[in-house]
């Protein structure tokens, strides 16, 4: 039986990993680690989870252990954040390149300086080229559910890629709210054990992996396989969302989820926790002011859901991308990709980009409403002037 | 939706108090949400934890800007900040203060529509013994139940096992009851 | 806290991006405005404890200070601290039985600090150097007199002189020094070492009048009439305690103290056959080793006590055994055997127990069990005795043990203005105990001479026992509790095990037939390493850990005292300073208590 309990995002994620029956949990236990690993350690200690808990001396090593463990056929889980995640960067390529479906909770926090412990999506978005699937969640419940789904997606033989489940530090990691903890028996039916055939370190079946490829014999093909897997992941994510919905009665919509988009003229596009407040704003503007506005929540950043986004946004007049991150010298990471995806089409909407909520600065209902109303006013402009907007910067 | 700010000092259990209150509210069928102010955990430093309680799932994820209720676990906090600075005009405050609230500065009395005190430090010393940091959190939750009346004392009791080892539950239950009984309205 | 000079943003100020200082983020709110003191549940404070070596030292030597002087390579400061509290560093550096080392916290770790060797090093280092006499206080214009120039008397006179009094010492003998010059064998204390210490005492302003006995001609009351406003009696216990056994008057029977005095004065005593020494104390050991040096064929030492009960220090017993002295424990003299008036041997009887159940001296003998030792000389060293004949006609009260009764705190006799110390009062008979009593008396005499109410001072517990306390020369703004620091009070994380250095000794072979000094001086390097081993128990050594570790910069050097001080506006009571203090000189208690 599912039971609902008050949990923080961190604990909800840990419960997800427990229900996935992870077998190895490598962890760098010091800052910027999260409570997730504290809870995992407690699960292992109490016997609720039969797993190897491996404390190591750095995040780089944590990922190295995760790679090695997953390569032996063990389902592996780890978590990191901020500077720790950045420190893993090199090994993230290895996990993906070896096609090892490690799952990691990426708790989004700023990369210093200035050091804070507050949310910012820059740490995981910075990992976009490593070949990891990246899924952004907006609540403790979604984090819990998606950790479980992540294993099924990553371990699918059409995919075989590592998955990062991202949620914002403090705003999700430390908020405590009612979470339905899934039933173990149902999870076991939903998620069969990991039985890899492609890469397996087994003395009875010697295999060479991660070797030098000194000529140009197959590097390109190797990479293209990853690209194909990423493309395939789109379908698998949708599929898993459906199966999950059937099993547990909750669906998230696959790569993106939309709200009031059918007759919308303008839309807000965001990801993570900001989607909650944006949803409330859209509902209110629709109900009280009759503004034809919709919401697109980007759930998956890698693979980037270009087809879905084109379909949802093409006929709109204007879209504002609200994001808690920035690629310094360009704009928000999501905006840049979206602009590319909607390029050169006669029906493309006008795009604006709001850099907002950096370092955990509160993003209030009123601020999002202001952005939405502004967008609605601008919807018929010839061209968006100054499309990248640092909304909360004082002095602008 | 009701918004509650619980002020304490690092080590006193303000965050735990907020979580117990939210869990108790959840036990009564509400959709609560609770979170601490973002910051490091530093012993003795001011800490504030927020609770929202509503009849339906809470979608907003922002700080609390105008609390309905403010709980102050340590009177020394007034030397560092003003916990009542943003309370709603018709708000309720529950302050840990000795001697039935006699001698409470008039600036505080005038600031709050509905003001209560409880000598939680004394109760903490009676119940938990002399500890360096007076553990006033559960006592103040008892006082909260008596003052605000939306959450029952029994619901606090039901929530305690989620936060304390079995052998400490009854002790904390006693603290909650003492807080409930010793609330003084001003 | 000093105003922060660091540039950086202030989080309380809502800067525009143009105003925000570029790149600087570290300081947050300027530290001086972040009154973290309000966070405090616990309150640390500098509270020193008494190091066990100080607790052990009978003369109140400033051990921690001279060790830290050596450790800081400031030998002048170490020498100053040493001379402030001890007029006899050369003597004590050699003959003191160093109870300081017995109580050293490091003793059970890797060996006590060689404190005595450090004291000797300083005395030897400054042996040829003219040290400016200490003048901590201006002249008081009052005369004081001391009777007897042993360690107690000279100590008292020295400290009186330091405190600005005219101090005159009256000595019956031709040479000053008492037991130190007359009795302690020169292989333990060379004459020139004593002379050097005496020179410093004279340089401090003490006048020593030798060949001036007090008693018949010049009396105590005569001294008072001559304007000496306070007197100190320290004539010692210069005689051997006598024992009346058969044959004790025979030729070849000697008495310990007199024997040593004869030898030290240069008169020759020919010993070549077997010698038996009676007694188990340090004097008996001195006698035995001296006898060997004079040419005795064999030396046997008989004592009532078992090895463990012998009052002689273990290391002295070891010296004797090394040189070939044999011990006969549990035996008492029954009679001395003589032929033609000369000793030929001694008959001993068994002593079955020495002390009664309350620890009092009450020997029990078994007369039936005897043994006879052949001997050409028997030397009786069973204790010392006083000669109080000069007190005839005075009101000074004498106790049954033939010692002068004094107040144990003030050393004042039953006659106001007359004080006494050293071997003449009832206290352990050693050089350092004697110096200690002389110092305590000097402090009490100072109060007396200034017209203070001594009894009240004693009642208040504020009578100082050291010069630094009495004259306020500690230069130490740190308060000190009376608790003795134990190992548990220290953070041993900063201490690594180091092999101790001990003074070397001449090999037993090189000692035979000569009076060369047995112990040699340590090198500066060894002394420095010893000082480094000192844990500075309970005493701030200014290591700066509190300053370095304080996360709030709340520990600062107070330039007015030269000590670290805690700024409670900013101290948040985390206790790190206490935890990281290697010396245990910081205590912490709940805010609002204590």
Tab-separated table of C-alpha atoms in Angstrom, chain C residues 160-471:
chain	number	residue	atom	x	y	z
C	160	UNK	CA	64.147	40.633	52.730
C	161	UNK	CA	66.850	42.396	50.734
C	162	UNK	CA	64.802	42.078	47.543
C	163	UNK	CA	61.920	43.702	49.369
C	164	UNK	CA	64.166	46.646	50.284
C	165	UNK	CA	65.149	45.787	53.862
C	166	UNK	CA	68.620	45.873	55.334
C	167	UNK	CA	69.291	42.220	56.075
C	168	UNK	CA	72.180	41.140	58.269
C	169	UNK	CA	73.021	37.499	58.777
C	170	UNK	CA	74.846	36.394	61.910
C	171	UNK	CA	76.836	33.195	61.480
C	172	UNK	CA	78.772	31.464	64.265
C	173	UNK	CA	81.093	29.580	61.901
C	174	UNK	CA	83.892	31.012	59.841
C	175	UNK	CA	82.142	30.231	56.550
C	176	UNK	CA	78.529	30.890	55.570
C	177	UNK	CA	76.314	28.226	54.050
C	178	UNK	CA	75.401	25.926	56.922
C	179	UNK	CA	74.831	22.341	55.883
C	180	UNK	CA	75.381	23.266	52.231
C	181	UNK	CA	79.008	24.121	52.816
C	182	UNK	CA	79.805	21.997	55.809
C	183	UNK	CA	78.002	18.721	55.286
C	184	UNK	CA	76.872	18.115	51.727
C	185	UNK	CA	79.754	16.228	50.078
C	186	UNK	CA	81.563	18.130	47.371
C	187	UNK	CA	81.037	15.396	44.800
C	188	UNK	CA	77.385	16.492	44.963
C	189	UNK	CA	77.963	20.201	45.524
C	190	UNK	CA	81.328	21.695	44.594
C	191	UNK	CA	82.417	24.545	46.840
C	192	UNK	CA	82.691	27.069	44.030
C	193	UNK	CA	79.041	26.566	43.136
C	194	UNK	CA	77.965	27.474	46.631
C	195	UNK	CA	80.360	30.425	46.636
C	196	UNK	CA	78.826	31.699	43.450
C	197	UNK	CA	75.282	31.573	44.871
C	198	UNK	CA	76.546	33.273	48.039
C	199	UNK	CA	78.134	35.987	45.933
C	200	UNK	CA	74.791	36.716	44.284
C	201	UNK	CA	73.103	36.845	47.663
C	202	UNK	CA	75.669	39.338	48.892
C	203	UNK	CA	75.236	41.318	45.684
C	204	UNK	CA	71.538	41.536	46.472
C	205	UNK	CA	72.535	43.520	49.576
C	206	UNK	CA	72.709	40.862	52.255
C	207	UNK	CA	75.416	41.372	54.815
C	208	UNK	CA	76.864	38.172	56.304
C	209	UNK	CA	78.792	38.431	59.559
C	210	UNK	CA	80.698	35.208	60.175
C	211	UNK	CA	82.277	34.188	63.465
C	212	UNK	CA	79.401	35.945	65.220
C	213	UNK	CA	77.475	33.444	67.335
C	214	UNK	CA	74.247	34.494	68.974
C	215	UNK	CA	73.745	33.341	72.534
C	216	UNK	CA	76.272	34.230	75.173
C	217	UNK	CA	77.522	37.662	74.200
C	218	UNK	CA	75.132	38.884	71.526
C	219	UNK	CA	71.575	37.784	72.340
C	220	UNK	CA	68.311	37.884	70.447
C	221	UNK	CA	67.034	40.657	72.654
C	222	UNK	CA	70.329	42.412	72.121
C	223	UNK	CA	69.679	42.347	68.381
C	224	UNK	CA	66.213	43.780	68.878
C	225	UNK	CA	67.662	46.553	71.036
C	226	UNK	CA	70.228	47.227	68.347
C	227	UNK	CA	67.389	48.205	66.017
C	228	UNK	CA	66.735	45.011	64.133
C	229	UNK	CA	62.970	45.184	63.892
C	230	UNK	CA	62.326	41.619	62.835
C	231	UNK	CA	64.381	38.514	63.466
C	232	UNK	CA	64.598	35.182	61.750
C	233	UNK	CA	66.136	32.182	63.481
C	234	UNK	CA	67.631	29.479	61.310
C	235	UNK	CA	70.405	27.801	63.148
C	236	UNK	CA	69.500	24.439	61.711
C	237	UNK	CA	70.044	20.986	63.151
C	238	UNK	CA	73.783	20.790	62.920
C	239	UNK	CA	74.287	17.832	65.245
C	240	UNK	CA	73.875	14.128	64.815
C	241	UNK	CA	71.170	12.427	66.738
C	242	UNK	CA	72.922	10.240	69.317
C	243	UNK	CA	72.196	6.637	70.143
C	244	UNK	CA	73.310	5.062	73.355
C	245	UNK	CA	74.425	1.515	72.648
C	246	UNK	CA	77.193	-0.468	74.219
C	247	UNK	CA	80.586	0.418	72.812
C	248	UNK	CA	79.479	3.675	71.222
C	249	UNK	CA	82.383	5.524	72.822
C	250	UNK	CA	85.012	3.327	71.184
C	251	UNK	CA	87.624	4.645	68.802
C	252	UNK	CA	86.426	4.253	65.235
C	253	UNK	CA	82.838	5.244	65.986
C	254	UNK	CA	81.842	8.379	64.088
C	255	UNK	CA	78.645	10.440	63.933
C	256	UNK	CA	77.289	11.150	60.479
C	257	UNK	CA	76.916	14.942	60.343
C	258	UNK	CA	80.143	15.540	62.253
C	259	UNK	CA	81.923	13.016	60.046
C	260	UNK	CA	80.860	14.795	56.890
C	261	UNK	CA	81.725	18.170	58.403
C	262	UNK	CA	85.241	16.951	59.230
C	263	UNK	CA	85.746	15.660	55.716
C	264	UNK	CA	84.394	18.838	54.091
C	265	UNK	CA	86.609	21.029	56.250
C	266	UNK	CA	89.591	19.217	54.850
C	267	UNK	CA	90.674	17.331	57.935
C	268	UNK	CA	91.797	13.887	56.942
C	269	UNK	CA	90.092	10.813	58.264
C	270	UNK	CA	91.916	7.672	57.278
C	271	UNK	CA	89.608	4.804	56.494
C	272	UNK	CA	90.943	1.649	54.909
C	273	UNK	CA	89.206	-1.370	56.352
C	274	UNK	CA	85.554	-2.410	56.486
C	275	UNK	CA	83.085	0.332	57.334
C	276	UNK	CA	79.530	-0.099	58.570
C	277	UNK	CA	77.119	2.814	58.240
C	278	UNK	CA	74.015	2.822	60.416
C	279	UNK	CA	71.004	4.674	59.019
C	280	UNK	CA	68.679	4.707	56.028
C	281	UNK	CA	68.452	8.379	55.146
C	282	UNK	CA	70.181	10.573	52.630
C	283	UNK	CA	72.878	11.516	55.160
C	284	UNK	CA	73.658	7.802	55.612
C	285	UNK	CA	74.099	7.483	51.851
C	286	UNK	CA	76.355	10.579	51.788
C	287	UNK	CA	78.362	9.037	54.594
C	288	UNK	CA	78.675	5.697	52.816
C	289	UNK	CA	79.836	7.248	49.535
C	290	UNK	CA	82.232	9.578	51.359
C	291	UNK	CA	83.679	6.619	53.272
C	292	UNK	CA	84.309	4.843	49.994
C	293	UNK	CA	86.118	7.903	48.638
C	294	UNK	CA	88.264	8.077	51.758
C	295	UNK	CA	89.553	4.596	51.021
C	296	UNK	CA	87.265	2.237	52.923
C	297	UNK	CA	87.756	-1.383	51.840
C	298	UNK	CA	84.070	-2.124	52.000
C	299	UNK	CA	81.018	-0.172	53.045
C	300	UNK	CA	77.940	-1.872	54.401
C	301	UNK	CA	74.852	0.080	55.275
C	302	UNK	CA	72.440	-1.218	57.914
C	303	UNK	CA	69.023	0.326	58.371
C	304	UNK	CA	65.923	-0.457	60.357
C	305	UNK	CA	63.820	0.068	57.279
C	306	UNK	CA	63.293	-2.191	54.325
C	307	UNK	CA	64.505	-0.903	50.947
C	308	UNK	CA	61.075	0.485	50.209
C	309	UNK	CA	60.788	2.186	53.584
C	310	UNK	CA	64.212	3.816	53.544
C	311	UNK	CA	63.901	7.588	53.667
C	312	UNK	CA	66.843	7.998	51.266
C	313	UNK	CA	65.703	8.748	47.740
C	314	UNK	CA	65.718	5.858	45.344
C	315	UNK	CA	68.252	7.443	43.033
C	316	UNK	CA	70.603	8.014	45.965
C	317	UNK	CA	70.228	4.359	46.932
C	318	UNK	CA	71.014	3.453	43.332
C	319	UNK	CA	74.178	5.585	43.397
C	320	UNK	CA	75.310	3.751	46.494
C	321	UNK	CA	74.589	0.313	45.071
C	322	UNK	CA	76.391	1.250	41.846
C	323	UNK	CA	79.482	2.133	43.802
C	324	UNK	CA	79.406	-1.155	45.695
C	325	UNK	CA	77.744	-0.283	49.003
C	326	UNK	CA	75.790	-3.303	50.293
C	327	UNK	CA	72.515	-2.827	52.117
C	328	UNK	CA	71.448	-4.696	55.244
C	329	UNK	CA	67.814	-3.814	55.668
C	330	UNK	CA	65.808	-4.620	58.754
C	331	UNK	CA	68.663	-4.447	61.219
C	332	UNK	CA	69.301	-2.258	64.249
C	333	UNK	CA	72.543	-1.795	66.197
C	334	UNK	CA	72.615	-3.975	69.340
C	335	UNK	CA	76.142	-3.248	70.470
C	336	UNK	CA	79.409	-2.110	69.040
C	337	UNK	CA	82.171	-4.631	69.453
C	338	UNK	CA	85.519	-3.216	70.504
C	339	UNK	CA	88.929	-4.526	71.365
C	340	UNK	CA	91.358	-2.397	73.267
C	341	UNK	CA	89.000	0.535	72.937
C	342	UNK	CA	88.865	0.261	69.150
C	343	UNK	CA	85.984	-0.900	67.015
C	344	UNK	CA	86.266	-4.400	65.551
C	345	UNK	CA	82.650	-4.965	64.563
C	346	UNK	CA	79.010	-4.415	65.301
C	347	UNK	CA	76.298	-6.766	66.441
C	348	UNK	CA	72.930	-6.109	64.838
C	349	UNK	CA	69.500	-7.204	65.976
C	350	UNK	CA	66.545	-7.860	63.760
C	351	UNK	CA	63.997	-5.081	63.360
C	352	UNK	CA	60.657	-6.678	62.548
C	353	UNK	CA	58.716	-3.481	61.963
C	354	UNK	CA	59.566	0.219	61.920
C	355	UNK	CA	56.227	2.002	61.946
C	356	UNK	CA	53.026	1.347	63.858
C	357	UNK	CA	49.705	1.067	62.133
C	358	UNK	CA	49.268	4.831	62.185
C	359	UNK	CA	52.568	5.307	60.424
C	360	UNK	CA	54.425	6.589	63.463
C	361	UNK	CA	58.039	5.637	64.088
C	362	UNK	CA	57.809	2.720	66.620
C	363	UNK	CA	60.410	0.086	65.840
C	364	UNK	CA	59.886	-3.467	67.076
C	365	UNK	CA	62.948	-5.645	67.523
C	366	UNK	CA	63.540	-9.350	67.824
C	367	UNK	CA	66.494	-9.413	70.220
C	368	UNK	CA	66.956	-13.129	69.595
C	369	UNK	CA	67.833	-12.734	65.950
C	370	UNK	CA	71.227	-11.124	65.583
C	371	UNK	CA	74.129	-10.918	63.211
C	372	UNK	CA	77.615	-9.550	63.514
C	373	UNK	CA	79.452	-7.482	60.932
C	374	UNK	CA	83.217	-7.030	61.080
C	375	UNK	CA	84.154	-3.359	60.997
C	376	UNK	CA	87.058	-1.064	61.626
C	377	UNK	CA	84.792	1.918	61.676
C	378	UNK	CA	81.114	2.395	62.451
C	379	UNK	CA	79.461	5.603	61.340
C	380	UNK	CA	76.122	6.428	62.923
C	381	UNK	CA	73.866	8.479	60.652
C	382	UNK	CA	70.463	8.062	62.233
C	383	UNK	CA	69.269	11.634	62.095
C	384	UNK	CA	70.039	15.212	63.014
C	385	UNK	CA	69.596	17.145	66.236
C	386	UNK	CA	69.207	20.773	67.103
C	387	UNK	CA	71.028	22.840	69.705
C	388	UNK	CA	68.602	25.273	71.307
C	389	UNK	CA	70.791	26.389	74.179
C	390	UNK	CA	70.928	29.955	72.832
C	391	UNK	CA	67.206	30.318	73.461
C	392	UNK	CA	67.690	30.204	77.214
C	393	UNK	CA	65.867	33.080	78.799
C	394	UNK	CA	63.660	33.827	75.790
C	395	UNK	CA	59.905	33.240	75.506
C	396	UNK	CA	60.226	31.294	72.307
C	397	UNK	CA	58.267	28.095	72.699
C	398	UNK	CA	60.002	24.818	71.899
C	399	UNK	CA	58.190	21.645	70.893
C	400	UNK	CA	58.942	18.190	72.311
C	401	UNK	CA	61.002	17.245	69.254
C	402	UNK	CA	63.467	20.025	70.178
C	403	UNK	CA	62.204	22.259	67.403
C	404	UNK	CA	60.949	25.826	67.588
C	405	UNK	CA	57.181	26.176	67.389
C	406	UNK	CA	56.083	28.391	64.518
C	407	UNK	CA	52.815	29.258	62.849
C	408	UNK	CA	52.917	27.049	59.754
C	409	UNK	CA	51.717	29.885	57.501
C	410	UNK	CA	53.732	32.850	58.751
C	411	UNK	CA	56.702	31.042	60.332
C	412	UNK	CA	56.315	33.402	63.290
C	413	UNK	CA	57.424	31.984	66.658
C	414	UNK	CA	55.456	32.466	69.825
C	415	UNK	CA	57.232	35.802	70.162
C	416	UNK	CA	55.897	38.527	67.906
C	417	UNK	CA	58.474	39.788	65.449
C	418	UNK	CA	60.650	36.703	65.739
C	419	UNK	CA	60.340	34.133	63.000
C	420	UNK	CA	62.075	30.827	62.397
C	421	UNK	CA	62.597	28.309	59.617
C	422	UNK	CA	64.773	25.607	58.181
C	423	UNK	CA	65.842	22.529	60.114
C	424	UNK	CA	65.162	24.232	63.444
C	425	UNK	CA	61.424	23.945	62.922
C	426	UNK	CA	59.416	20.795	62.428
C	427	UNK	CA	59.476	20.276	58.670
C	428	UNK	CA	61.231	17.890	56.272
C	429	UNK	CA	64.955	18.554	56.397
C	430	UNK	CA	66.059	19.477	52.934
C	431	UNK	CA	67.637	22.465	51.236
C	432	UNK	CA	64.516	23.340	49.235
C	433	UNK	CA	62.207	23.048	52.262
C	434	UNK	CA	64.595	25.326	54.150
C	435	UNK	CA	64.658	27.914	51.358
C	436	UNK	CA	60.857	27.759	51.190
C	437	UNK	CA	60.449	28.421	54.889
C	438	UNK	CA	62.895	31.341	54.685
C	439	UNK	CA	60.911	32.863	51.857
C	440	UNK	CA	57.551	32.432	53.560
C	441	UNK	CA	58.989	34.007	56.693
C	442	UNK	CA	60.402	36.933	54.695
C	443	UNK	CA	56.952	37.596	53.212
C	444	UNK	CA	55.300	37.436	56.635
C	445	UNK	CA	58.035	39.678	58.071
C	446	UNK	CA	57.339	42.197	55.329
C	447	UNK	CA	53.697	42.319	56.377
C	448	UNK	CA	54.776	42.558	60.012
C	449	UNK	CA	57.188	45.370	59.298
C	450	UNK	CA	54.581	47.290	57.358
C	451	UNK	CA	52.157	46.971	60.244
C	452	UNK	CA	49.677	44.708	58.436
C	453	UNK	CA	47.382	42.441	60.403
C	454	UNK	CA	49.067	39.110	59.683
C	455	UNK	CA	46.327	37.009	61.224
C	456	UNK	CA	43.676	38.632	59.041
C	457	UNK	CA	45.754	38.105	55.943
C	458	UNK	CA	46.141	34.434	56.818
C	459	UNK	CA	42.424	34.110	57.517
C	460	UNK	CA	41.599	35.633	54.167
C	461	UNK	CA	43.931	33.129	52.567
C	462	UNK	CA	45.765	35.968	50.855
C	463	UNK	CA	49.224	35.394	52.313
C	464	UNK	CA	51.485	34.896	49.319
C	465	UNK	CA	53.942	32.046	49.207
C	466	UNK	CA	56.042	33.372	46.365
C	467	UNK	CA	57.747	36.636	45.528
C	468	UNK	CA	55.914	36.989	42.220
C	469	UNK	CA	52.558	36.843	43.964
C	470	UNK	CA	53.637	38.965	46.881
C	471	UNK	CA	55.183	41.711	44.793
